[in-house]
């Protein structure tokens, strides 16, 4: 079964760029969608963005100007870069696989749900 | 602040039924997904596509939807169901997803 493992620096200085990698094992990264989610301690879960192996990306509007997500199919990895970080970016960061589905509810709709999650990695922004 | 509203905390007696609700405008257009999170662990998918359960999730978990409100029902709550539960939905205004603030379920 597919397993995900986040990795990257645990401590990032303010104004720098946070860079994380998610390694996919037990399955191929191809032909799937992948997401990044974060959870500040004691606060709400926040969806960061989605990336497909074809290169399509969608980002949370509140983070869009600072986020870059990509996929490296040769390494079975996805990556997250978040620039100009502040203390507000301190959180546990998760990668997750997103499953696409379609349905009709009055009209055609499509959506995703996250069915496999990594264990998460805690990133602290501090000088 | 969340665009999906959940009660911060709910309690249920062991073996009884509990309903956790999630309310928001986006739910008038999209189904909710529900995740269970235990302390120090990653969220686990429990309900998707309104009322589907992934393999391995007990059938005491069920989902429903009415208007702008989605519900997660646990019929016969067990001690191991004590956790935080988050709803999640696609936002109607743009291509992104929002989470509710979470509901802490205590099993008495």
PDB file of C-alpha atoms in Angstrom:
ATOM      1  CA  UNK A   1       0.000   0.000   0.000  1.00  0.00           C
ATOM      2  CA  UNK A   2       1.039   3.533  -0.675  1.00  0.00           C
ATOM      3  CA  UNK A   3       2.951   5.283   2.094  1.00  0.00           C
ATOM      4  CA  UNK A   4       4.075   8.890   2.268  1.00  0.00           C
ATOM      5  CA  UNK A   5       6.988  10.372   4.192  1.00  0.00           C
ATOM      6  CA  UNK A   6       7.667  14.083   4.560  1.00  0.00           C
ATOM      7  CA  UNK A   7      11.208  15.334   5.035  1.00  0.00           C
ATOM      8  CA  UNK A   8      13.057  18.623   5.228  1.00  0.00           C
ATOM      9  CA  UNK A   9      14.525  21.168   7.652  1.00  0.00           C
ATOM     10  CA  UNK A  10      12.761  21.369  10.991  1.00  0.00           C
ATOM     11  CA  UNK A  11      13.862  24.962  11.589  1.00  0.00           C
ATOM     12  CA  UNK A  12      13.634  27.800   9.090  1.00  0.00           C
ATOM     13  CA  UNK A  13      14.565  31.419   9.686  1.00  0.00           C
ATOM     14  CA  UNK A  14      12.051  34.195   9.072  1.00  0.00           C
ATOM     15  CA  UNK A  15      11.992  35.558   5.514  1.00  0.00           C
ATOM     16  CA  UNK A  16      13.628  32.401   4.167  1.00  0.00           C
ATOM     17  CA  UNK A  17      12.076  29.655   2.059  1.00  0.00           C
ATOM     18  CA  UNK A  18      10.630  26.525   3.585  1.00  0.00           C
ATOM     19  CA  UNK A  19      11.351  23.458   1.438  1.00  0.00           C
ATOM     20  CA  UNK A  20       9.832  20.047   2.041  1.00  0.00           C
ATOM     21  CA  UNK A  21       9.870  16.775   0.154  1.00  0.00           C
ATOM     22  CA  UNK A  22       7.348  13.962   0.273  1.00  0.00           C
ATOM     23  CA  UNK A  23       8.543  10.527  -0.808  1.00  0.00           C
ATOM     24  CA  UNK A  24       5.956   8.102  -2.103  1.00  0.00           C
ATOM     25  CA  UNK A  25       6.593   4.385  -1.528  1.00  0.00           C
ATOM     26  CA  UNK A  26       4.587   1.261  -2.177  1.00  0.00           C
ATOM     27  CA  UNK A  27       3.137   2.668  -5.380  1.00  0.00           C
ATOM     28  CA  UNK A  28       3.729   5.014  -8.267  1.00  0.00           C
ATOM     29  CA  UNK A  29       3.384   8.750  -8.050  1.00  0.00           C
ATOM     30  CA  UNK A  30       2.191   8.812 -11.650  1.00  0.00           C
ATOM     31  CA  UNK A  31      -1.374   9.517 -12.701  1.00  0.00           C
ATOM     32  CA  UNK A  32      -2.375  10.830  -9.310  1.00  0.00           C
ATOM     33  CA  UNK A  33      -3.023  14.061  -7.534  1.00  0.00           C
ATOM     34  CA  UNK A  34      -1.125  15.108  -4.446  1.00  0.00           C
ATOM     35  CA  UNK A  35      -1.748  17.718  -1.805  1.00  0.00           C
ATOM     36  CA  UNK A  36      -0.010  19.543   1.001  1.00  0.00           C
ATOM     37  CA  UNK A  37      -1.865  20.426   4.186  1.00  0.00           C
ATOM     38  CA  UNK A  38      -0.606  22.082   7.356  1.00  0.00           C
ATOM     39  CA  UNK A  39      -1.753  22.320  10.939  1.00  0.00           C
ATOM     40  CA  UNK A  40      -0.381  24.933  13.344  1.00  0.00           C
ATOM     41  CA  UNK A  41      -0.285  23.715  16.920  1.00  0.00           C
ATOM     42  CA  UNK A  42      -3.758  23.947  18.423  1.00  0.00           C
ATOM     43  CA  UNK A  43      -5.157  25.595  15.330  1.00  0.00           C
ATOM     44  CA  UNK A  44      -7.194  24.729  12.291  1.00  0.00           C
ATOM     45  CA  UNK A  45      -6.109  22.475   9.480  1.00  0.00           C
ATOM     46  CA  UNK A  46      -5.259  24.430   6.329  1.00  0.00           C
ATOM     47  CA  UNK A  47      -5.159  23.145   2.755  1.00  0.00           C
ATOM     48  CA  UNK A  48      -2.068  24.495   0.997  1.00  0.00           C
ATOM     49  CA  UNK A  49      -2.441  23.197  -2.524  1.00  0.00           C
ATOM     50  CA  UNK A  50      -2.719  20.387  -5.030  1.00  0.00           C
ATOM     51  CA  UNK A  51      -0.382  19.194  -7.762  1.00  0.00           C
ATOM     52  CA  UNK A  52      -0.851  16.580 -10.454  1.00  0.00           C
ATOM     53  CA  UNK A  53       1.800  14.518 -12.136  1.00  0.00           C
ATOM     54  CA  UNK A  54       0.946  16.332 -15.353  1.00  0.00           C
ATOM     55  CA  UNK A  55       2.077  19.532 -13.702  1.00  0.00           C
ATOM     56  CA  UNK A  56      -1.283  21.114 -12.906  1.00  0.00           C
ATOM     57  CA  UNK A  57      -1.228  23.088  -9.683  1.00  0.00           C
ATOM     58  CA  UNK A  58      -3.907  24.716  -7.569  1.00  0.00           C
ATOM     59  CA  UNK A  59      -3.050  26.771  -4.492  1.00  0.00           C
ATOM     60  CA  UNK A  60      -4.866  28.184  -1.515  1.00  0.00           C
ATOM     61  CA  UNK A  61      -5.595  31.813  -2.471  1.00  0.00           C
ATOM     62  CA  UNK A  62      -4.233  32.986   0.881  1.00  0.00           C
ATOM     63  CA  UNK A  63      -0.834  31.388   0.155  1.00  0.00           C
ATOM     64  CA  UNK A  64      -0.739  31.499  -3.618  1.00  0.00           C
ATOM     65  CA  UNK A  65       1.852  34.252  -3.915  1.00  0.00           C
ATOM     66  CA  UNK A  66       4.358  32.292  -1.799  1.00  0.00           C
ATOM     67  CA  UNK A  67       3.759  28.636  -2.715  1.00  0.00           C
ATOM     68  CA  UNK A  68       5.317  26.413  -5.339  1.00  0.00           C
ATOM     69  CA  UNK A  69       4.533  22.702  -5.606  1.00  0.00           C
ATOM     70  CA  UNK A  70       6.065  20.213  -8.003  1.00  0.00           C
ATOM     71  CA  UNK A  71       6.398  16.506  -8.720  1.00  0.00           C
ATOM     72  CA  UNK A  72       9.509  14.504  -9.652  1.00  0.00           C
ATOM     73  CA  UNK A  73       8.254  11.248 -11.127  1.00  0.00           C
ATOM     74  CA  UNK A  74      11.775   9.850 -11.522  1.00  0.00           C
ATOM     75  CA  UNK A  75      12.253  10.019  -7.759  1.00  0.00           C
ATOM     76  CA  UNK A  76       8.629   9.333  -6.781  1.00  0.00           C
ATOM     77  CA  UNK A  77       8.669  12.587  -4.841  1.00  0.00           C
ATOM     78  CA  UNK A  78       6.655  15.757  -4.554  1.00  0.00           C
ATOM     79  CA  UNK A  79       7.934  18.996  -3.142  1.00  0.00           C
ATOM     80  CA  UNK A  80       6.657  22.110  -1.437  1.00  0.00           C
ATOM     81  CA  UNK A  81       8.338  25.483  -1.311  1.00  0.00           C
ATOM     82  CA  UNK A  82       6.930  28.320   0.767  1.00  0.00           C
ATOM     83  CA  UNK A  83       8.776  31.605   0.519  1.00  0.00           C
ATOM     84  CA  UNK A  84       9.094  34.585   2.864  1.00  0.00           C
ATOM     85  CA  UNK A  85       8.066  32.573   5.894  1.00  0.00           C
ATOM     86  CA  UNK A  86       7.064  34.081   9.215  1.00  0.00           C
ATOM     87  CA  UNK A  87       6.234  32.624  12.611  1.00  0.00           C
ATOM     88  CA  UNK A  88       2.670  32.148  11.350  1.00  0.00           C
ATOM     89  CA  UNK A  89       3.980  29.415   9.043  1.00  0.00           C
ATOM     90  CA  UNK A  90       5.086  27.295  11.992  1.00  0.00           C
ATOM     91  CA  UNK A  91       3.066  24.102  11.726  1.00  0.00           C
ATOM     92  CA  UNK A  92       3.027  20.385  11.100  1.00  0.00           C
ATOM     93  CA  UNK A  93       3.101  19.889   7.347  1.00  0.00           C
ATOM     94  CA  UNK A  94       1.459  16.865   5.752  1.00  0.00           C
ATOM     95  CA  UNK A  95       1.477  15.511   2.245  1.00  0.00           C
ATOM     96  CA  UNK A  96      -1.498  13.431   1.124  1.00  0.00           C
ATOM     97  CA  UNK A  97      -2.768  11.650  -1.950  1.00  0.00           C
ATOM     98  CA  UNK A  98      -5.888  13.197  -3.459  1.00  0.00           C
ATOM     99  CA  UNK A  99      -8.453  10.986  -5.150  1.00  0.00           C
ATOM    100  CA  UNK A 100     -10.547  12.540  -7.890  1.00  0.00           C
ATOM    101  CA  UNK A 101     -14.240  11.767  -8.242  1.00  0.00           C
ATOM    102  CA  UNK A 102     -17.198  13.038 -10.247  1.00  0.00           C
ATOM    103  CA  UNK A 103     -20.870  13.230  -9.452  1.00  0.00           C
ATOM    104  CA  UNK A 104     -24.084  14.880 -10.488  1.00  0.00           C
ATOM    105  CA  UNK A 105     -25.897  16.981  -7.929  1.00  0.00           C
ATOM    106  CA  UNK A 106     -28.198  19.118  -9.968  1.00  0.00           C
ATOM    107  CA  UNK A 107     -25.268  19.652 -12.323  1.00  0.00           C
ATOM    108  CA  UNK A 108     -21.930  18.024 -13.016  1.00  0.00           C
ATOM    109  CA  UNK A 109     -19.403  18.419 -10.222  1.00  0.00           C
ATOM    110  CA  UNK A 110     -15.970  17.096  -9.433  1.00  0.00           C
ATOM    111  CA  UNK A 111     -14.046  16.939  -6.224  1.00  0.00           C
ATOM    112  CA  UNK A 112     -11.156  15.305  -4.395  1.00  0.00           C
ATOM    113  CA  UNK A 113     -10.638  13.622  -1.058  1.00  0.00           C
ATOM    114  CA  UNK A 114      -7.338  12.841   0.695  1.00  0.00           C
ATOM    115  CA  UNK A 115      -7.158   9.117   1.318  1.00  0.00           C
ATOM    116  CA  UNK A 116      -3.515   8.521   2.267  1.00  0.00           C
ATOM    117  CA  UNK A 117      -1.545  10.882   4.483  1.00  0.00           C
ATOM    118  CA  UNK A 118       2.049  11.083   5.562  1.00  0.00           C
ATOM    119  CA  UNK A 119       2.862  11.220   9.260  1.00  0.00           C
ATOM    120  CA  UNK A 120       3.683  14.897   9.005  1.00  0.00           C
ATOM    121  CA  UNK A 121       6.769  16.917   9.769  1.00  0.00           C
ATOM    122  CA  UNK A 122       6.928  19.785  12.232  1.00  0.00           C
ATOM    123  CA  UNK A 123       8.500  22.969  10.912  1.00  0.00           C
ATOM    124  CA  UNK A 124       9.326  25.886  13.170  1.00  0.00           C
ATOM    125  CA  UNK A 125      10.012  29.359  11.841  1.00  0.00           C
ATOM    126  CA  UNK A 126      12.331  31.123  14.229  1.00  0.00           C
ATOM    127  CA  UNK A 127      15.569  33.058  14.237  1.00  0.00           C
TER     128      UNK A 127
ATOM    129  CA  UNK B   1     -11.404  31.489  10.668  1.00  0.00           C
ATOM    130  CA  UNK B   2     -13.117  28.506   9.068  1.00  0.00           C
ATOM    131  CA  UNK B   3     -15.784  28.815   6.442  1.00  0.00           C
ATOM    132  CA  UNK B   4     -17.011  25.488   7.789  1.00  0.00           C
ATOM    133  CA  UNK B   5     -18.426  25.610  11.302  1.00  0.00           C
ATOM    134  CA  UNK B   6     -18.174  22.722  13.754  1.00  0.00           C
ATOM    135  CA  UNK B   7     -18.991  22.479  17.430  1.00  0.00           C
ATOM    136  CA  UNK B   8     -15.664  22.623  19.297  1.00  0.00           C
ATOM    137  CA  UNK B   9     -16.474  19.707  21.574  1.00  0.00           C
ATOM    138  CA  UNK B  10     -18.992  16.909  21.861  1.00  0.00           C
ATOM    139  CA  UNK B  11     -19.268  14.063  24.328  1.00  0.00           C
ATOM    140  CA  UNK B  12     -21.017  10.710  24.152  1.00  0.00           C
ATOM    141  CA  UNK B  13     -21.512   7.843  26.540  1.00  0.00           C
ATOM    142  CA  UNK B  14     -19.828   4.596  25.608  1.00  0.00           C
ATOM    143  CA  UNK B  15     -22.055   2.632  23.243  1.00  0.00           C
ATOM    144  CA  UNK B  16     -24.362   5.520  22.490  1.00  0.00           C
ATOM    145  CA  UNK B  17     -24.882   7.408  19.238  1.00  0.00           C
ATOM    146  CA  UNK B  18     -23.348  10.797  18.515  1.00  0.00           C
ATOM    147  CA  UNK B  19     -23.738  13.175  15.597  1.00  0.00           C
ATOM    148  CA  UNK B  20     -21.043  15.682  14.673  1.00  0.00           C
ATOM    149  CA  UNK B  21     -22.171  18.454  12.370  1.00  0.00           C
ATOM    150  CA  UNK B  22     -20.477  20.765   9.902  1.00  0.00           C
ATOM    151  CA  UNK B  23     -22.167  23.815   8.453  1.00  0.00           C
ATOM    152  CA  UNK B  24     -21.157  26.117   5.635  1.00  0.00           C
ATOM    153  CA  UNK B  25     -22.195  27.699   2.368  1.00  0.00           C
ATOM    154  CA  UNK B  26     -19.893  25.455   0.351  1.00  0.00           C
ATOM    155  CA  UNK B  27     -21.874  22.448   1.542  1.00  0.00           C
ATOM    156  CA  UNK B  28     -24.808  23.668  -0.510  1.00  0.00           C
ATOM    157  CA  UNK B  29     -22.702  22.822  -3.558  1.00  0.00           C
ATOM    158  CA  UNK B  30     -20.222  20.137  -2.533  1.00  0.00           C
ATOM    159  CA  UNK B  31     -20.140  17.047  -0.385  1.00  0.00           C
ATOM    160  CA  UNK B  32     -18.200  16.935   2.851  1.00  0.00           C
ATOM    161  CA  UNK B  33     -15.307  14.663   3.652  1.00  0.00           C
ATOM    162  CA  UNK B  34     -14.592  13.645   7.228  1.00  0.00           C
ATOM    163  CA  UNK B  35     -11.273  12.939   8.904  1.00  0.00           C
ATOM    164  CA  UNK B  36     -10.433  11.523  12.319  1.00  0.00           C
ATOM    165  CA  UNK B  37      -7.272  12.692  14.066  1.00  0.00           C
ATOM    166  CA  UNK B  38      -5.876  11.259  17.265  1.00  0.00           C
ATOM    167  CA  UNK B  39      -3.203  13.100  19.286  1.00  0.00           C
ATOM    168  CA  UNK B  40       0.183  13.109  17.618  1.00  0.00           C
ATOM    169  CA  UNK B  41      -1.114  11.329  14.518  1.00  0.00           C
ATOM    170  CA  UNK B  42      -2.009  12.296  10.983  1.00  0.00           C
ATOM    171  CA  UNK B  43      -5.656  12.608  10.006  1.00  0.00           C
ATOM    172  CA  UNK B  44      -7.378   9.463   8.787  1.00  0.00           C
ATOM    173  CA  UNK B  45     -10.143   9.472   6.180  1.00  0.00           C
ATOM    174  CA  UNK B  46     -13.403   8.120   7.635  1.00  0.00           C
ATOM    175  CA  UNK B  47     -16.107   9.353   5.230  1.00  0.00           C
ATOM    176  CA  UNK B  48     -15.818  10.576   1.657  1.00  0.00           C
ATOM    177  CA  UNK B  49     -18.249  11.412  -1.102  1.00  0.00           C
ATOM    178  CA  UNK B  50     -20.897  12.276   1.504  1.00  0.00           C
ATOM    179  CA  UNK B  51     -21.465   8.780   2.875  1.00  0.00           C
ATOM    180  CA  UNK B  52     -18.780   6.355   1.659  1.00  0.00           C
ATOM    181  CA  UNK B  53     -16.458   4.595   4.077  1.00  0.00           C
ATOM    182  CA  UNK B  54     -12.913   3.583   3.136  1.00  0.00           C
ATOM    183  CA  UNK B  55     -11.982  -0.026   3.731  1.00  0.00           C
ATOM    184  CA  UNK B  56     -10.998  -0.577   7.321  1.00  0.00           C
ATOM    185  CA  UNK B  57     -13.351   2.049   8.751  1.00  0.00           C
ATOM    186  CA  UNK B  58     -16.004   0.429  10.977  1.00  0.00           C
ATOM    187  CA  UNK B  59     -19.583   0.587   9.762  1.00  0.00           C
ATOM    188  CA  UNK B  60     -20.596   2.450  12.908  1.00  0.00           C
ATOM    189  CA  UNK B  61     -19.333   5.545  11.071  1.00  0.00           C
ATOM    190  CA  UNK B  62     -21.788   7.072   8.604  1.00  0.00           C
ATOM    191  CA  UNK B  63     -22.227  10.369   6.795  1.00  0.00           C
ATOM    192  CA  UNK B  64     -25.239  12.378   5.717  1.00  0.00           C
ATOM    193  CA  UNK B  65     -25.980  15.722   4.130  1.00  0.00           C
ATOM    194  CA  UNK B  66     -28.875  18.152   4.122  1.00  0.00           C
ATOM    195  CA  UNK B  67     -28.825  21.632   2.677  1.00  0.00           C
ATOM    196  CA  UNK B  68     -25.693  23.395   3.919  1.00  0.00           C
ATOM    197  CA  UNK B  69     -25.044  20.923   6.714  1.00  0.00           C
ATOM    198  CA  UNK B  70     -23.088  17.680   6.703  1.00  0.00           C
ATOM    199  CA  UNK B  71     -23.145  15.213   9.564  1.00  0.00           C
ATOM    200  CA  UNK B  72     -20.918  12.408  10.777  1.00  0.00           C
ATOM    201  CA  UNK B  73     -22.742   9.881  12.930  1.00  0.00           C
ATOM    202  CA  UNK B  74     -21.093   7.275  15.122  1.00  0.00           C
ATOM    203  CA  UNK B  75     -23.593   4.604  16.117  1.00  0.00           C
ATOM    204  CA  UNK B  76     -22.401   2.806  19.229  1.00  0.00           C
ATOM    205  CA  UNK B  77     -19.363   4.926  20.028  1.00  0.00           C
ATOM    206  CA  UNK B  78     -16.290   3.095  21.276  1.00  0.00           C
ATOM    207  CA  UNK B  79     -13.451   4.320  23.451  1.00  0.00           C
ATOM    208  CA  UNK B  80     -11.105   4.274  20.457  1.00  0.00           C
ATOM    209  CA  UNK B  81     -13.346   6.761  18.662  1.00  0.00           C
ATOM    210  CA  UNK B  82     -12.221   9.516  21.019  1.00  0.00           C
ATOM    211  CA  UNK B  83     -10.454  11.938  18.705  1.00  0.00           C
ATOM    212  CA  UNK B  84     -10.735  15.198  16.829  1.00  0.00           C
ATOM    213  CA  UNK B  85     -12.977  15.116  13.778  1.00  0.00           C
ATOM    214  CA  UNK B  86     -12.590  17.526  10.886  1.00  0.00           C
ATOM    215  CA  UNK B  87     -14.922  18.151   7.996  1.00  0.00           C
ATOM    216  CA  UNK B  88     -13.547  19.296   4.675  1.00  0.00           C
ATOM    217  CA  UNK B  89     -15.183  20.662   1.567  1.00  0.00           C
ATOM    218  CA  UNK B  90     -14.344  22.276  -1.703  1.00  0.00           C
ATOM    219  CA  UNK B  91     -14.907  26.009  -1.562  1.00  0.00           C
ATOM    220  CA  UNK B  92     -17.429  27.481  -3.945  1.00  0.00           C
ATOM    221  CA  UNK B  93     -15.566  30.700  -4.650  1.00  0.00           C
ATOM    222  CA  UNK B  94     -12.357  29.230  -5.995  1.00  0.00           C
ATOM    223  CA  UNK B  95     -10.578  25.982  -6.638  1.00  0.00           C
ATOM    224  CA  UNK B  96      -9.451  25.224  -3.120  1.00  0.00           C
ATOM    225  CA  UNK B  97     -10.511  23.279  -0.064  1.00  0.00           C
ATOM    226  CA  UNK B  98     -11.423  24.380   3.423  1.00  0.00           C
ATOM    227  CA  UNK B  99     -11.497  22.535   6.715  1.00  0.00           C
ATOM    228  CA  UNK B 100     -13.782  23.005   9.641  1.00  0.00           C
ATOM    229  CA  UNK B 101     -12.349  24.015  12.985  1.00  0.00           C
ATOM    230  CA  UNK B 102     -12.655  20.454  14.261  1.00  0.00           C
ATOM    231  CA  UNK B 103     -14.770  18.774  16.914  1.00  0.00           C
ATOM    232  CA  UNK B 104     -13.152  17.098  19.891  1.00  0.00           C
ATOM    233  CA  UNK B 105     -15.123  13.968  20.686  1.00  0.00           C
ATOM    234  CA  UNK B 106     -14.959  12.610  24.210  1.00  0.00           C
ATOM    235  CA  UNK B 107     -16.285   9.120  24.921  1.00  0.00           C
ATOM    236  CA  UNK B 108     -17.442   8.902  28.523  1.00  0.00           C
TER     237      UNK B 108
END
